[in-house]
Coordinates of C-alpha atoms and ligand atoms in Angstrom, one line a residue:
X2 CA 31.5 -21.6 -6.7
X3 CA 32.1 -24.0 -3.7
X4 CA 32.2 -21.0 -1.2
X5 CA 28.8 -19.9 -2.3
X6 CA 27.2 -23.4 -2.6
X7 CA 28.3 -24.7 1.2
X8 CA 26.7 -21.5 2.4
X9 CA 23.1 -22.3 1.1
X10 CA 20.2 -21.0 2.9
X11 CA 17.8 -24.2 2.7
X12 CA 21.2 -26.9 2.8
X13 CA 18.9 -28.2 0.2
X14 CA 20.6 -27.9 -2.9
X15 CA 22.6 -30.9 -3.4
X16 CA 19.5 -33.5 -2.6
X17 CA 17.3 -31.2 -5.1
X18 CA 19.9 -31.3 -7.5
X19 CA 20.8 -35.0 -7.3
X20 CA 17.2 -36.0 -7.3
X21 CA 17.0 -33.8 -11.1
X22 CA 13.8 -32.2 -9.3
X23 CA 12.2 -28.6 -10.3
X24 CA 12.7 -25.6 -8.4
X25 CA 11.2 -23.1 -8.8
X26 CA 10.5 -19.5 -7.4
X27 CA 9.0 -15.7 -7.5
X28 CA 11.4 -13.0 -6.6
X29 CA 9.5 -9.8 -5.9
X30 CA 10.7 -6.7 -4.8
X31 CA 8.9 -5.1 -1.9
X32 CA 8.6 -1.8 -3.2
X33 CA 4.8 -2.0 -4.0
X34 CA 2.0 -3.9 -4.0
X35 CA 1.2 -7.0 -6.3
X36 CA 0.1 -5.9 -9.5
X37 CA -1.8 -7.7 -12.5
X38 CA 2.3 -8.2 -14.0
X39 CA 3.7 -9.1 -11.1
X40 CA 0.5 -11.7 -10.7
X41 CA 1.1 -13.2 -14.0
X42 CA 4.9 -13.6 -13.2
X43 CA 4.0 -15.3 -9.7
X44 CA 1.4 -17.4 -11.3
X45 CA 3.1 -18.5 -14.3
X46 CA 6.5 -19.6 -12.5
X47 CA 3.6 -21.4 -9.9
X48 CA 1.9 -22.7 -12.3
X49 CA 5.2 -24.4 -14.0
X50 CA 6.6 -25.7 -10.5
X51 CA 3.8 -27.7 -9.9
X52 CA 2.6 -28.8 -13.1
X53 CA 6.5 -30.0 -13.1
X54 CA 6.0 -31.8 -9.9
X55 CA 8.3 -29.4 -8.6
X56 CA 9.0 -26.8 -5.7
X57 CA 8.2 -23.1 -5.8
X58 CA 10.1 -21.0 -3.5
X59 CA 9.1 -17.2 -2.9
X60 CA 12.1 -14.6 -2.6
X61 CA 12.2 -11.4 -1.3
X62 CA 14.8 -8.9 -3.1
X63 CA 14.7 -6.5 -0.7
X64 CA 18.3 -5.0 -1.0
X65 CA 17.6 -1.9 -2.7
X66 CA 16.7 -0.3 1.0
X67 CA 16.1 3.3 -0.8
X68 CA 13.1 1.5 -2.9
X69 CA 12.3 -1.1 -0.1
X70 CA 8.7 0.1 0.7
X71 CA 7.3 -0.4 4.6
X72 CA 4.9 -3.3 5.0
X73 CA 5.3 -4.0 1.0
X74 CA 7.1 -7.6 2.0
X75 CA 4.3 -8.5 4.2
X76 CA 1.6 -7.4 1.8
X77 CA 3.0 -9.3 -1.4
X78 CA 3.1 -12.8 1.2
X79 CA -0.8 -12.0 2.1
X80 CA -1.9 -11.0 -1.0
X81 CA 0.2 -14.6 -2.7
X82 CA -1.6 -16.6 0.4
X83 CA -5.6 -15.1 -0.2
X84 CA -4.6 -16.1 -4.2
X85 CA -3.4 -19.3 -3.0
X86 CA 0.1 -19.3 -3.9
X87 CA 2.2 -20.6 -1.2
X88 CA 5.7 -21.3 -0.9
X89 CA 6.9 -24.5 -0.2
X90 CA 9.8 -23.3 2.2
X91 CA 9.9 -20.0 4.7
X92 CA 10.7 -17.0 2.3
X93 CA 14.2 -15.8 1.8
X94 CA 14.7 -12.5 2.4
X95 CA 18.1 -11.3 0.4
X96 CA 19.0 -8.7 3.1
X97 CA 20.0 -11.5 5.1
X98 CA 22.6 -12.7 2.7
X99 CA 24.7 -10.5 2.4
X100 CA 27.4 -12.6 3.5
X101 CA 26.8 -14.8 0.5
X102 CA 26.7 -12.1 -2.3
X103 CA 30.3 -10.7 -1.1
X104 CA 31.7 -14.5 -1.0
X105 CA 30.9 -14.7 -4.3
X106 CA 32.4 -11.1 -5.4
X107 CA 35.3 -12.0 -3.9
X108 CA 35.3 -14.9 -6.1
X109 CA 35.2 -13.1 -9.2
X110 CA 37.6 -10.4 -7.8
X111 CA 40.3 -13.6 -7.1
X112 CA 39.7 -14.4 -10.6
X113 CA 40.3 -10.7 -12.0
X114 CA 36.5 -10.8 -13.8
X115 CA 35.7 -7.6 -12.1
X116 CA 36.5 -4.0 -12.5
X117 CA 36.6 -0.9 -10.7
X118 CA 34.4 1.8 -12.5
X119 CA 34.3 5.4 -11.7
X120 CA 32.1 7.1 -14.2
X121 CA 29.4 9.1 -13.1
X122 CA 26.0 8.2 -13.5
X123 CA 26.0 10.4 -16.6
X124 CA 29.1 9.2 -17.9
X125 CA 28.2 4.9 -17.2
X126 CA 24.9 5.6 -20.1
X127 CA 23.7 2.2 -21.7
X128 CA 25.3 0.1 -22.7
X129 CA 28.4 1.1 -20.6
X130 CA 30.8 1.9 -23.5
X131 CA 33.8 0.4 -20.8
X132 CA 35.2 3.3 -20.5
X133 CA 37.3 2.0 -17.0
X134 CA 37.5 -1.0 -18.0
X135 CA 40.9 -1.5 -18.9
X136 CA 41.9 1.6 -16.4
X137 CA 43.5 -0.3 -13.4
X138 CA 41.1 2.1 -11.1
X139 CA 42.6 0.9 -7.4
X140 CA 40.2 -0.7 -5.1
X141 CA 40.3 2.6 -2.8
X142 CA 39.0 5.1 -5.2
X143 CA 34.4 5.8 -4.6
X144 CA 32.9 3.7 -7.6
X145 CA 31.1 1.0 -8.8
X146 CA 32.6 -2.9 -9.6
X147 CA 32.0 -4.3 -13.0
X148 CA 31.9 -7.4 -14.6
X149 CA 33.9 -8.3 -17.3
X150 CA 31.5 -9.8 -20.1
X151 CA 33.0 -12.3 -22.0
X152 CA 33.9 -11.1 -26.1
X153 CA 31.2 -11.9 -28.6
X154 CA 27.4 -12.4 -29.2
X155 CA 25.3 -13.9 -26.3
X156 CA 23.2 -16.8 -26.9
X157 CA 20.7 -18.9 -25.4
X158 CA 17.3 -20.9 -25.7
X159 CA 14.6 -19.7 -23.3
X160 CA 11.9 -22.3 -22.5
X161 CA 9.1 -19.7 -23.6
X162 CA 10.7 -17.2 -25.9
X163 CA 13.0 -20.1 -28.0
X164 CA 16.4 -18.5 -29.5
X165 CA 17.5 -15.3 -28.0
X166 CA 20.4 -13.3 -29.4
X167 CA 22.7 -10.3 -27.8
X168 CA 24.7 -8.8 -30.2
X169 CA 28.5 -8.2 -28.5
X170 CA 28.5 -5.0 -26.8
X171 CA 24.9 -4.6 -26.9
X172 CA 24.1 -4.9 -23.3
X173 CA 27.6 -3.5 -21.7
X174 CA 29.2 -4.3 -18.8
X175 CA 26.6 -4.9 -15.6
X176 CA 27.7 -3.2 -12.0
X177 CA 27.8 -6.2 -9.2
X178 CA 28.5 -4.1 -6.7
X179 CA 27.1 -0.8 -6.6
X180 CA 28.5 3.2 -6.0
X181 CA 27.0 3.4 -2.9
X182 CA 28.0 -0.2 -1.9
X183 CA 24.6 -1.9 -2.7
X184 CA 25.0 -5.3 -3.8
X185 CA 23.7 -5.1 -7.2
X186 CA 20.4 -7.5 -8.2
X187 CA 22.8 -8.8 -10.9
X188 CA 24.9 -10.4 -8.7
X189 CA 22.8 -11.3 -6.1
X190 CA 19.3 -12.9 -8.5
X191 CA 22.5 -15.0 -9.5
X192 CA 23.8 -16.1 -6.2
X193 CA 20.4 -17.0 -4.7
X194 CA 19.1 -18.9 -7.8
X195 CA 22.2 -21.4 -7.5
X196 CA 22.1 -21.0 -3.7
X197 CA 18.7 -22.4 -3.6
X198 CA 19.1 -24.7 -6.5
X199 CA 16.6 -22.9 -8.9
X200 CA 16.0 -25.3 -11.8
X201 CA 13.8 -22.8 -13.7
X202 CA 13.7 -19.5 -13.7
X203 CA 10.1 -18.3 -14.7
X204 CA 9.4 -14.3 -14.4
X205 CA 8.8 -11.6 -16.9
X206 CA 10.3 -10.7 -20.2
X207 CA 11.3 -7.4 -18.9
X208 CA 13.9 -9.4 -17.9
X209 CA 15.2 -11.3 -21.0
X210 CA 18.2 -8.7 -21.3
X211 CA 19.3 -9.1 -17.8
X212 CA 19.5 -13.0 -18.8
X213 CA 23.0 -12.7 -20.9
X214 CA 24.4 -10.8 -17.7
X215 CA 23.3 -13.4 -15.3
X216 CA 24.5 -16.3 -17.5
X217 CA 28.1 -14.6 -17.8
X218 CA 28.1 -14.2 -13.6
X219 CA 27.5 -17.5 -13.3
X220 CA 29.9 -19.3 -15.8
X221 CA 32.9 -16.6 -14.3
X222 CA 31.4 -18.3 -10.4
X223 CA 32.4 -21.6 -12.5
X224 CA 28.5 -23.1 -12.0
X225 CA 26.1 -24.4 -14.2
X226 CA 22.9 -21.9 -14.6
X227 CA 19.3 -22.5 -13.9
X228 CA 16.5 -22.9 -17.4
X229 CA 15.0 -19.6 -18.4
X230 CA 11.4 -19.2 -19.4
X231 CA 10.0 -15.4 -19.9
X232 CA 6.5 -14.8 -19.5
X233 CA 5.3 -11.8 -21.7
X234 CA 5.1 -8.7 -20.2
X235 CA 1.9 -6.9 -19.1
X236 CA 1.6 -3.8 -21.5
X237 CA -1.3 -1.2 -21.3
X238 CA -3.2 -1.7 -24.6
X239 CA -1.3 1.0 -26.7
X240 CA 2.0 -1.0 -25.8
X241 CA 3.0 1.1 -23.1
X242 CA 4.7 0.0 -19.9
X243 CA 1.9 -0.9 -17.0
X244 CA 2.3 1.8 -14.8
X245 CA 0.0 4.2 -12.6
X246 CA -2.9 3.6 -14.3
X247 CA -5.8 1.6 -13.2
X248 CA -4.1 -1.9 -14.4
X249 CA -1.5 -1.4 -11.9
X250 CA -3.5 -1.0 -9.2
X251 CA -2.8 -3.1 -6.1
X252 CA -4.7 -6.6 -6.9
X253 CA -8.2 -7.4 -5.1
X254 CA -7.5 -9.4 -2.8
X255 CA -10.6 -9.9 -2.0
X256 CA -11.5 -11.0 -4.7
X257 CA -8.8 -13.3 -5.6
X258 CA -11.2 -15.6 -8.0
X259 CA -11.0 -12.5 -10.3
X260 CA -7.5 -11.8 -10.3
X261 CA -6.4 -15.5 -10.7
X262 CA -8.9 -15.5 -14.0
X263 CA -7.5 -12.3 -15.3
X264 CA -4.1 -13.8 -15.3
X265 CA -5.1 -17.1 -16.9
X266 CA -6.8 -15.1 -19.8
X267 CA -4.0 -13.3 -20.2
X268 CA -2.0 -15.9 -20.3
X269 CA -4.2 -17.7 -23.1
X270 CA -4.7 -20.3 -20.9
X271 CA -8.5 -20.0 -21.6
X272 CA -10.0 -20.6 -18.2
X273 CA -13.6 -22.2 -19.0
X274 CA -16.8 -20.3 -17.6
X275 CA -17.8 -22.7 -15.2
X276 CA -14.8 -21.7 -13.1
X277 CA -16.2 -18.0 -12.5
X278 CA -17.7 -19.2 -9.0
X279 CA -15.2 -21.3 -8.3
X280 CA -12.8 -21.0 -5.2
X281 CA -9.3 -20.2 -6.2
X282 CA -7.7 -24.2 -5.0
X283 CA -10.1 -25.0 -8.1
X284 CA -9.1 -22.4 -9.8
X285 CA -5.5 -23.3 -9.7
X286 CA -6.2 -27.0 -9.9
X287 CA -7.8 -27.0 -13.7
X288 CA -4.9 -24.3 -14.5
X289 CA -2.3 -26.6 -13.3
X290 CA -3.5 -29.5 -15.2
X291 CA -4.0 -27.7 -18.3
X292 CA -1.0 -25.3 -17.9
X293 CA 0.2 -24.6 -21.7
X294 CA 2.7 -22.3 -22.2
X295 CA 2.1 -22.7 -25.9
X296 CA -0.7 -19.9 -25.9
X297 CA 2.1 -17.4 -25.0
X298 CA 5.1 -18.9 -26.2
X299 CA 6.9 -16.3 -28.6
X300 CA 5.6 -13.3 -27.1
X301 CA 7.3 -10.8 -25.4
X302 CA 4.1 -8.8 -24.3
X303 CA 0.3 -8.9 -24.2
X304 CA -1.7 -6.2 -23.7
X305 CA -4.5 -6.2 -20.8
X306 CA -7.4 -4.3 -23.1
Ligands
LIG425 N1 13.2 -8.8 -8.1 C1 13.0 -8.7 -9.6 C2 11.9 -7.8 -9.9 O1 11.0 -7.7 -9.0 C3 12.8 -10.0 -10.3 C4 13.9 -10.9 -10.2 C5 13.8 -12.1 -11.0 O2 12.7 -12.7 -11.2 O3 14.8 -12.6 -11.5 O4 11.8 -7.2 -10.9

């Protein structure tokens, strides 16, 4: 883990770490617009960082080129500013790093955690049944890289969702390193969040399953992983994923007052009337001080009816 931690970004990490101070951070994807889940993600890991006293860091996981959308980076910083959520250090963008994510896949290469898999997309369904995983596929041949995951049932407590149990085998084997030589989010959520010295990880339950991966990346890299909290997800009211329907739609920005209020109801954290004229620094100042993750806690979704 040394190579990847003398190679940070902010140089940061060690003071942040010594000092036992919280780091937090939003890692969109700039391949829309900021939606009413993505809000709730961005507010909730906000609201935690400072009501911890802490640092919230914005990150932008734009290595998935084919999905990057133009101007969607700068929209999702303008849109976080009018709302009133600023980062306290200059964005990270992760296509800048790539340097860093293929330090630390050599890593796990050295160490013989990684594989070489060659199934088609058809053939790699979930969970990968690790079909090439005991193959000995040479380096040279097109495919994917693998990770080993360690034998047995995955475990851990999330901060917001308590006890959370993977059966072995339920998840598979995760690609680091993709097919068509795309450094996998996988690998590089994991690289950045120790990079930068995330103390707490705060984003949306869609992302409790990629949790066991990320925890197995970062014991093979030999360092100690970042708190998990998952915010529920953002369903349409029959359940469904929020997706191209009116929910979805790009936030207000105008109206960030709105927005911010939405997210708090949804988030149970029952905003009082008064605050319905109020700007959104007052807005975010009562949330802050009565941030309660208790009205969600336990839930893996809400539906905005
Ligand atoms: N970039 C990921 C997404 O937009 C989120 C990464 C994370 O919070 O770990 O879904």
């Amino acid at each position: 883990m040394n190579a990847v931690r003398n190679n940070t970004a902010t140089g940061t990490t060690a003071t942040a770490e010594a000092a036992g101070h919280y780091r937090g951070r939003f890692a969109p994807s700039p391949t829309g617009l900021l939606h009413l889940g993505s809000l709730v993600a961005a507010l909730a890991s906000w609201l935690d960082a400072r009501a911890s006293g802490g640092a919230w860091l914005v990150r932008m996981e734009d290595l998935d080129e084919p999905r990057n959308r133009p101007g969607s980076a700068a929209a999702l910083l303008a849109t976080l500013d009018a709302l009133g959520l600023v980062p306290d250090e200059p964005v990270l963008y992760q296509s800048a790093q790539q340097d860093r994510y293929l330090q630390a896949f050599a890593t796990l290469q050295a160490r013989g955690l990684i594989y070489r898999c060659i199934c088609s997309r058809n053939e790699a369904s979930f969970p990968y049944p690790g079909t090439c995983r005991d193959a000995g596929h040479p380096a040279g041949r097109p495919g994917a890289w693998r990770l080993r995951m360690p034998e047995g049932d995955s475990r851990f407590t999330d901060r917001f969702q308590g006890q959370v149990r993977f059966r072995a085998g339920e998840l598979g084997d995760p690609v680091l390193l993709r097919r068509d030589g795309i450094v996998a989010y996988q690998l590089a959520v994991v690289v950045d969040d120790l990079a930068q010295g995330i103390t707490d990880v705060v984003r949306g339950a869609d992302l409790l399953d990629s949790t066991p991966w990320q925890l197995a990346i970062i014991e093979a890299l030999g360092a100690r992983p970042p708190r998990y909290a998952h915010v529920p997800l953002i369903t349409e009211a029959d359940g469904r994923k929020l997706a191209k329907s009116q929910r979805s739609l790009p936030l207000d920005a105008l109206a960030p007052q709105r927005e911010l209020l939405r997210a708090l109801t949804l988030l149970r954290q029952q905003p009082p009337a008064e605050l319905i004229p109020a700007t959104p620094a007052a807005i975010l100042e009562w949330a802050v001080a009565h941030w309660s993750p208790a009205g969600f806690a336990g839930q893996r979704s809400i539906a905005a009816v």
